[in-house]
Amino acid sequence: MQCMNCAAELHDPYCGQCGQAQAVPLRTRTLLKELPGRALNLERGVLHTFVQMWRHPGQVVRHYIDGKRRCYLNPLTYYLIAASAQLLALWWMSEDLAAMIRAGLSEGAINELRAAGVQDPLTWVPERYELLIQNAYTWLGLMTFVLPMTLVLRLALGNKGNFAEMGVFSLFVLSHVILVTALLAPVTTQFSFALHSAIAAGLYVLFSVWAAAGCFGASLRVFSSALLAIGIAYFSFLTTLRTGNGLIRYPDWPERLTAALAAAFS
Ligand SMILES: [Zn+2]
């Protein structure tokens, strides 16, 4: 028999060359049976990683760094799942969010937008805001949330791990809190967005410090480095959101930015 993936000769249920399990023909029945099993697998997969991150987040990161990886999700996959959950939560509460944005638009801002050629600012601004949040939780989040946390940890705790290891730490911790807040959002935002943000901020601090202690050892230096890292990362992320939110009021912001840069460098 041959491996269906790399054509090497098969002697075992797994290919000795590429590691793929002996492939069986695709049937809807097999897919339906396999997919939930993969996602909800209690020894690995999303649910396992999620539960273990709740119980001992530091140990998950420590295991992953030390090479005990088979029972956990890849941290980047965990991030993408958390981001998707966040987008789903956003879609769920988009009407409330749009109403809040609309209420925050002043008469002056509406007139300015109309003058700039936006026909219906009350629909246009919330739509642009949602687009901003979508970007914020995907590639922008990696750049302005995960990366700053990784850099600060690398600088503050340099002897405890290299850049990639600090990146794995940041990805696991931030993804987990993003996922938890996304799951809580339908409940917490019923009360207020301020409550939702306060809970999120508390969870970011709690999980960063808790995971750092479990992963790098409990010491004052580790505690303060974790606090500093999450503080700077959260500030960077909020600043990105705030800047983006300021920019979407200006339909011609790319031109304005180019002009400002040109003026600054001339
Ligand atoms: Zn193979």
mmCIF file of C-alpha atoms in Angstrom, residues 30-266:
data_model
loop_
_atom_site.group_PDB
_atom_site.id
_atom_site.type_symbol
_atom_site.label_atom_id
_atom_site.label_comp_id
_atom_site.label_asym_id
_atom_site.label_seq_id
_atom_site.Cartn_x
_atom_site.Cartn_y
_atom_site.Cartn_z
ATOM 1 C CA THR A 30 -17.006 10.313 8.396
ATOM 2 C CA LEU A 31 -16.674 14.116 8.252
ATOM 3 C CA LEU A 32 -19.650 14.627 10.548
ATOM 4 C CA LYS A 33 -18.263 12.061 12.942
ATOM 5 C CA GLU A 34 -14.713 13.418 12.878
ATOM 6 C CA LEU A 35 -15.088 17.207 12.954
ATOM 7 C CA PRO A 36 -16.878 17.715 16.304
ATOM 8 C CA GLY A 37 -14.547 15.100 17.761
ATOM 9 C CA ARG A 38 -11.509 17.086 16.657
ATOM 10 C CA ALA A 39 -12.832 20.372 18.023
ATOM 11 C CA LEU A 40 -14.157 19.001 21.295
ATOM 12 C CA ASN A 41 -11.499 16.351 21.886
ATOM 13 C CA LEU A 42 -10.894 16.226 25.627
ATOM 14 C CA GLU A 43 -7.209 15.376 25.336
ATOM 15 C CA ARG A 44 -6.331 17.956 22.711
ATOM 16 C CA GLY A 45 -8.100 20.508 20.596
ATOM 17 C CA VAL A 46 -9.910 23.752 21.406
ATOM 18 C CA LEU A 47 -11.908 22.608 24.396
ATOM 19 C CA HIS A 48 -8.906 21.003 26.069
ATOM 20 C CA THR A 49 -6.714 24.077 25.531
ATOM 21 C CA PHE A 50 -9.531 26.341 26.760
ATOM 22 C CA VAL A 51 -10.131 24.305 29.935
ATOM 23 C CA GLN A 52 -6.409 23.971 30.703
ATOM 24 C CA MET A 53 -5.927 27.728 30.193
ATOM 25 C CA TRP A 54 -8.631 28.294 32.829
ATOM 26 C CA ARG A 55 -7.081 25.889 35.285
ATOM 27 C CA HIS A 56 -3.357 26.574 34.956
ATOM 28 C CA PRO A 57 -2.467 28.976 32.137
ATOM 29 C CA GLY A 58 1.217 29.112 33.071
ATOM 30 C CA GLN A 59 1.556 25.358 32.771
ATOM 31 C CA VAL A 60 0.028 25.319 29.274
ATOM 32 C CA VAL A 61 2.597 27.838 28.053
ATOM 33 C CA ARG A 62 5.434 26.074 29.903
ATOM 34 C CA HIS A 63 4.443 22.701 28.397
ATOM 35 C CA TYR A 64 4.222 24.201 24.928
ATOM 36 C CA ILE A 65 7.612 25.940 25.202
ATOM 37 C CA ASP A 66 9.258 22.795 26.574
ATOM 38 C CA GLY A 67 7.990 20.731 23.633
ATOM 39 C CA LYS A 68 4.958 19.018 25.172
ATOM 40 C CA ARG A 69 2.747 20.295 22.348
ATOM 41 C CA ARG A 70 0.608 17.466 21.071
ATOM 42 C CA CYS A 71 -2.233 18.014 23.542
ATOM 43 C CA TYR A 72 -2.578 21.773 22.885
ATOM 44 C CA LEU A 73 -3.664 23.907 19.980
ATOM 45 C CA ASN A 74 -1.001 25.861 18.161
ATOM 46 C CA PRO A 75 -1.155 29.326 19.833
ATOM 47 C CA LEU A 76 -1.684 31.095 16.511
ATOM 48 C CA THR A 77 -4.656 28.812 15.792
ATOM 49 C CA TYR A 78 -5.963 29.619 19.273
ATOM 50 C CA TYR A 79 -5.643 33.315 18.420
ATOM 51 C CA LEU A 80 -7.550 32.904 15.144
ATOM 52 C CA ILE A 81 -10.332 30.973 16.905
ATOM 53 C CA ALA A 82 -10.538 33.671 19.598
ATOM 54 C CA ALA A 83 -10.621 36.394 16.927
ATOM 55 C CA SER A 84 -13.421 34.562 15.075
ATOM 56 C CA ALA A 85 -15.411 34.262 18.321
ATOM 57 C CA GLN A 86 -14.895 37.982 18.890
ATOM 58 C CA LEU A 87 -16.177 38.784 15.385
ATOM 59 C CA LEU A 88 -19.204 36.578 16.019
ATOM 60 C CA ALA A 89 -19.880 38.430 19.295
ATOM 61 C CA LEU A 90 -19.497 41.720 17.444
ATOM 62 C CA TRP A 91 -22.010 40.614 14.833
ATOM 63 C CA TRP A 92 -24.358 39.582 17.681
ATOM 64 C CA MET A 93 -24.287 43.021 19.306
ATOM 65 C CA SER A 94 -23.766 45.132 16.180
ATOM 66 C CA GLU A 95 -27.167 46.856 16.501
ATOM 67 C CA ASP A 96 -26.469 48.071 20.045
ATOM 68 C CA LEU A 97 -22.979 49.109 19.047
ATOM 69 C CA ALA A 98 -24.265 51.010 16.007
ATOM 70 C CA ALA A 99 -26.859 52.785 18.177
ATOM 71 C CA MET A 100 -24.136 53.821 20.633
ATOM 72 C CA ILE A 101 -21.896 55.140 17.836
ATOM 73 C CA ARG A 102 -24.827 57.002 16.278
ATOM 74 C CA ALA A 103 -25.667 58.601 19.624
ATOM 75 C CA GLY A 104 -22.054 59.749 19.942
ATOM 76 C CA LEU A 105 -22.087 61.569 16.588
ATOM 77 C CA SER A 106 -22.497 65.321 17.051
ATOM 78 C CA GLU A 107 -24.552 67.483 14.701
ATOM 79 C CA GLY A 108 -21.320 69.180 13.642
ATOM 80 C CA ALA A 109 -19.623 65.882 12.782
ATOM 81 C CA ILE A 110 -22.650 64.777 10.746
ATOM 82 C CA ASN A 111 -22.641 68.036 8.771
ATOM 83 C CA GLU A 112 -18.892 67.790 8.174
ATOM 84 C CA LEU A 113 -19.305 64.257 6.816
ATOM 85 C CA ARG A 114 -22.153 65.354 4.540
ATOM 86 C CA ALA A 115 -19.970 68.199 3.297
ATOM 87 C CA ALA A 116 -17.207 65.653 2.597
ATOM 88 C CA GLY A 117 -19.585 63.703 0.350
ATOM 89 C CA VAL A 118 -20.901 61.030 2.748
ATOM 90 C CA GLN A 119 -24.599 60.691 1.955
ATOM 91 C CA ASP A 120 -25.777 58.899 5.069
ATOM 92 C CA PRO A 121 -23.300 59.440 7.952
ATOM 93 C CA LEU A 122 -25.566 57.675 10.488
ATOM 94 C CA THR A 123 -25.135 54.379 8.616
ATOM 95 C CA TRP A 124 -21.689 55.051 7.222
ATOM 96 C CA VAL A 125 -19.864 55.712 10.508
ATOM 97 C CA PRO A 126 -21.107 52.580 12.382
ATOM 98 C CA GLU A 127 -20.278 50.460 9.316
ATOM 99 C CA ARG A 128 -16.749 51.822 9.209
ATOM 100 C CA TYR A 129 -16.432 51.290 12.951
ATOM 101 C CA GLU A 130 -17.370 47.629 12.622
ATOM 102 C CA LEU A 131 -14.814 47.222 9.863
ATOM 103 C CA LEU A 132 -12.230 48.779 12.168
ATOM 104 C CA ILE A 133 -13.044 46.319 14.969
ATOM 105 C CA GLN A 134 -12.835 43.425 12.518
ATOM 106 C CA ASN A 135 -9.326 44.504 11.536
ATOM 107 C CA ALA A 136 -8.468 45.199 15.165
ATOM 108 C CA TYR A 137 -9.087 41.596 16.198
ATOM 109 C CA THR A 138 -7.280 40.055 13.258
ATOM 110 C CA TRP A 139 -4.008 41.356 11.797
ATOM 111 C CA LEU A 140 -3.995 44.674 13.684
ATOM 112 C CA GLY A 141 -4.307 42.830 16.996
ATOM 113 C CA LEU A 142 -1.232 40.762 16.187
ATOM 114 C CA MET A 143 0.737 43.937 15.436
ATOM 115 C CA THR A 144 -0.484 46.243 18.186
ATOM 116 C CA PHE A 145 -1.424 43.840 20.992
ATOM 117 C CA VAL A 146 0.551 40.574 20.761
ATOM 118 C CA LEU A 147 3.771 42.104 19.414
ATOM 119 C CA PRO A 148 4.182 44.845 22.083
ATOM 120 C CA MET A 149 3.526 42.312 24.860
ATOM 121 C CA THR A 150 6.125 39.962 23.354
ATOM 122 C CA LEU A 151 8.694 42.768 23.057
ATOM 123 C CA VAL A 152 8.216 44.013 26.628
ATOM 124 C CA LEU A 153 8.458 40.471 28.056
ATOM 125 C CA ARG A 154 11.570 39.801 25.985
ATOM 126 C CA LEU A 155 13.191 43.011 27.264
ATOM 127 C CA ALA A 156 12.075 42.622 30.887
ATOM 128 C CA LEU A 157 12.550 38.859 31.279
ATOM 129 C CA GLY A 158 15.232 38.229 28.666
ATOM 130 C CA ASN A 159 16.904 35.370 30.540
ATOM 131 C CA LYS A 160 13.616 33.450 30.812
ATOM 132 C CA GLY A 161 12.895 32.948 27.142
ATOM 133 C CA ASN A 162 13.662 33.992 23.586
ATOM 134 C CA PHE A 163 11.456 36.121 21.314
ATOM 135 C CA ALA A 164 9.457 33.175 19.959
ATOM 136 C CA GLU A 165 8.828 31.801 23.455
ATOM 137 C CA MET A 166 7.594 35.183 24.699
ATOM 138 C CA GLY A 167 5.433 35.316 21.561
ATOM 139 C CA VAL A 168 3.881 31.960 22.437
ATOM 140 C CA PHE A 169 3.191 33.222 25.970
ATOM 141 C CA SER A 170 1.530 36.423 24.693
ATOM 142 C CA LEU A 171 -0.517 34.557 22.068
ATOM 143 C CA PHE A 172 -1.876 31.994 24.538
ATOM 144 C CA VAL A 173 -2.741 34.555 27.230
ATOM 145 C CA LEU A 174 -4.252 37.233 24.972
ATOM 146 C CA SER A 175 -6.156 34.696 22.831
ATOM 147 C CA HIS A 176 -7.636 33.113 25.925
ATOM 148 C CA VAL A 177 -8.925 36.417 27.315
ATOM 149 C CA ILE A 178 -10.198 37.481 23.876
ATOM 150 C CA LEU A 179 -12.093 34.172 23.670
ATOM 151 C CA VAL A 180 -13.490 34.477 27.220
ATOM 152 C CA THR A 181 -14.632 38.088 26.717
ATOM 153 C CA ALA A 182 -16.230 37.148 23.391
ATOM 154 C CA LEU A 183 -18.211 34.392 25.155
ATOM 155 C CA LEU A 184 -19.193 36.807 27.950
ATOM 156 C CA ALA A 185 -20.089 39.672 25.604
ATOM 157 C CA PRO A 186 -23.761 38.761 24.981
ATOM 158 C CA VAL A 187 -24.305 38.876 28.774
ATOM 159 C CA THR A 188 -22.024 41.705 29.932
ATOM 160 C CA THR A 189 -22.953 44.127 27.157
ATOM 161 C CA GLN A 190 -26.613 43.807 28.233
ATOM 162 C CA PHE A 191 -25.566 45.922 31.226
ATOM 163 C CA SER A 192 -23.116 48.327 29.609
ATOM 164 C CA PHE A 193 -20.101 48.477 27.336
ATOM 165 C CA ALA A 194 -18.174 50.071 30.214
ATOM 166 C CA LEU A 195 -18.788 47.007 32.397
ATOM 167 C CA HIS A 196 -17.741 44.777 29.520
ATOM 168 C CA SER A 197 -14.467 46.702 29.061
ATOM 169 C CA ALA A 198 -13.767 46.701 32.812
ATOM 170 C CA ILE A 199 -14.193 42.922 33.011
ATOM 171 C CA ALA A 200 -11.978 42.470 29.951
ATOM 172 C CA ALA A 201 -9.238 44.692 31.418
ATOM 173 C CA GLY A 202 -9.389 42.797 34.734
ATOM 174 C CA LEU A 203 -9.101 39.440 32.962
ATOM 175 C CA TYR A 204 -6.119 40.608 30.878
ATOM 176 C CA VAL A 205 -4.234 41.626 34.031
ATOM 177 C CA LEU A 206 -5.273 38.541 36.011
ATOM 178 C CA PHE A 207 -4.332 36.033 33.309
ATOM 179 C CA SER A 208 -1.051 37.754 32.382
ATOM 180 C CA VAL A 209 0.232 37.768 35.965
ATOM 181 C CA TRP A 210 -1.126 34.309 36.797
ATOM 182 C CA ALA A 211 0.294 32.723 33.637
ATOM 183 C CA ALA A 212 3.656 34.489 34.056
ATOM 184 C CA ALA A 213 3.973 33.157 37.604
ATOM 185 C CA GLY A 214 3.164 29.616 36.440
ATOM 186 C CA CYS A 215 5.426 29.783 33.423
ATOM 187 C CA PHE A 216 8.453 31.799 34.585
ATOM 188 C CA GLY A 217 8.224 31.310 38.375
ATOM 189 C CA ALA A 218 6.546 33.489 41.008
ATOM 190 C CA SER A 219 8.814 36.418 41.846
ATOM 191 C CA LEU A 220 8.411 40.163 42.179
ATOM 192 C CA ARG A 221 10.356 40.650 38.943
ATOM 193 C CA VAL A 222 8.066 38.288 37.023
ATOM 194 C CA PHE A 223 4.907 39.875 38.495
ATOM 195 C CA SER A 224 6.005 43.429 37.688
ATOM 196 C CA SER A 225 7.236 42.482 34.196
ATOM 197 C CA ALA A 226 3.909 40.807 33.395
ATOM 198 C CA LEU A 227 2.010 43.867 34.653
ATOM 199 C CA LEU A 228 4.197 46.181 32.616
ATOM 200 C CA ALA A 229 3.831 44.003 29.493
ATOM 201 C CA ILE A 230 0.033 43.759 29.626
ATOM 202 C CA GLY A 231 -0.226 47.466 30.554
ATOM 203 C CA ILE A 232 1.793 48.601 27.552
ATOM 204 C CA ALA A 233 0.141 46.084 25.186
ATOM 205 C CA TYR A 234 -3.402 47.027 26.266
ATOM 206 C CA PHE A 235 -2.588 50.718 25.991
ATOM 207 C CA SER A 236 -1.147 50.182 22.512
ATOM 208 C CA PHE A 237 -4.250 48.234 21.431
ATOM 209 C CA LEU A 238 -6.681 50.843 22.824
ATOM 210 C CA THR A 239 -4.678 53.654 21.218
ATOM 211 C CA THR A 240 -4.940 51.883 17.856
ATOM 212 C CA LEU A 241 -8.701 51.566 18.279
ATOM 213 C CA ARG A 242 -9.025 55.187 19.376
ATOM 214 C CA THR A 243 -6.859 56.474 16.521
ATOM 215 C CA GLY A 244 -8.794 54.368 14.034
ATOM 216 C CA ASN A 245 -12.055 55.606 15.502
ATOM 217 C CA GLY A 246 -10.848 59.193 15.100
ATOM 218 C CA LEU A 247 -9.749 58.556 11.526
ATOM 219 C CA ILE A 248 -13.007 57.005 10.306
ATOM 220 C CA ARG A 249 -14.730 60.364 10.823
ATOM 221 C CA TYR A 250 -12.574 61.671 7.990
ATOM 222 C CA PRO A 251 -13.433 60.004 4.679
ATOM 223 C CA ASP A 252 -10.326 61.603 3.138
ATOM 224 C CA TRP A 253 -7.888 60.558 5.892
ATOM 225 C CA PRO A 254 -5.385 58.844 3.558
ATOM 226 C CA GLU A 255 -4.992 62.134 1.646
ATOM 227 C CA ARG A 256 -4.791 64.111 4.889
ATOM 228 C CA LEU A 257 -2.165 61.759 6.281
ATOM 229 C CA THR A 258 -0.065 61.902 3.102
ATOM 230 C CA ALA A 259 -0.285 65.699 3.099
ATOM 231 C CA ALA A 260 0.683 65.891 6.790
ATOM 232 C CA LEU A 261 3.665 63.579 6.234
ATOM 233 C CA ALA A 262 4.751 65.503 3.159
ATOM 234 C CA ALA A 263 4.570 68.760 5.152
ATOM 235 C CA ALA A 264 6.532 67.226 8.034
ATOM 236 C CA PHE A 265 9.369 66.000 5.815
ATOM 237 C CA SER A 266 9.639 68.956 3.425
#
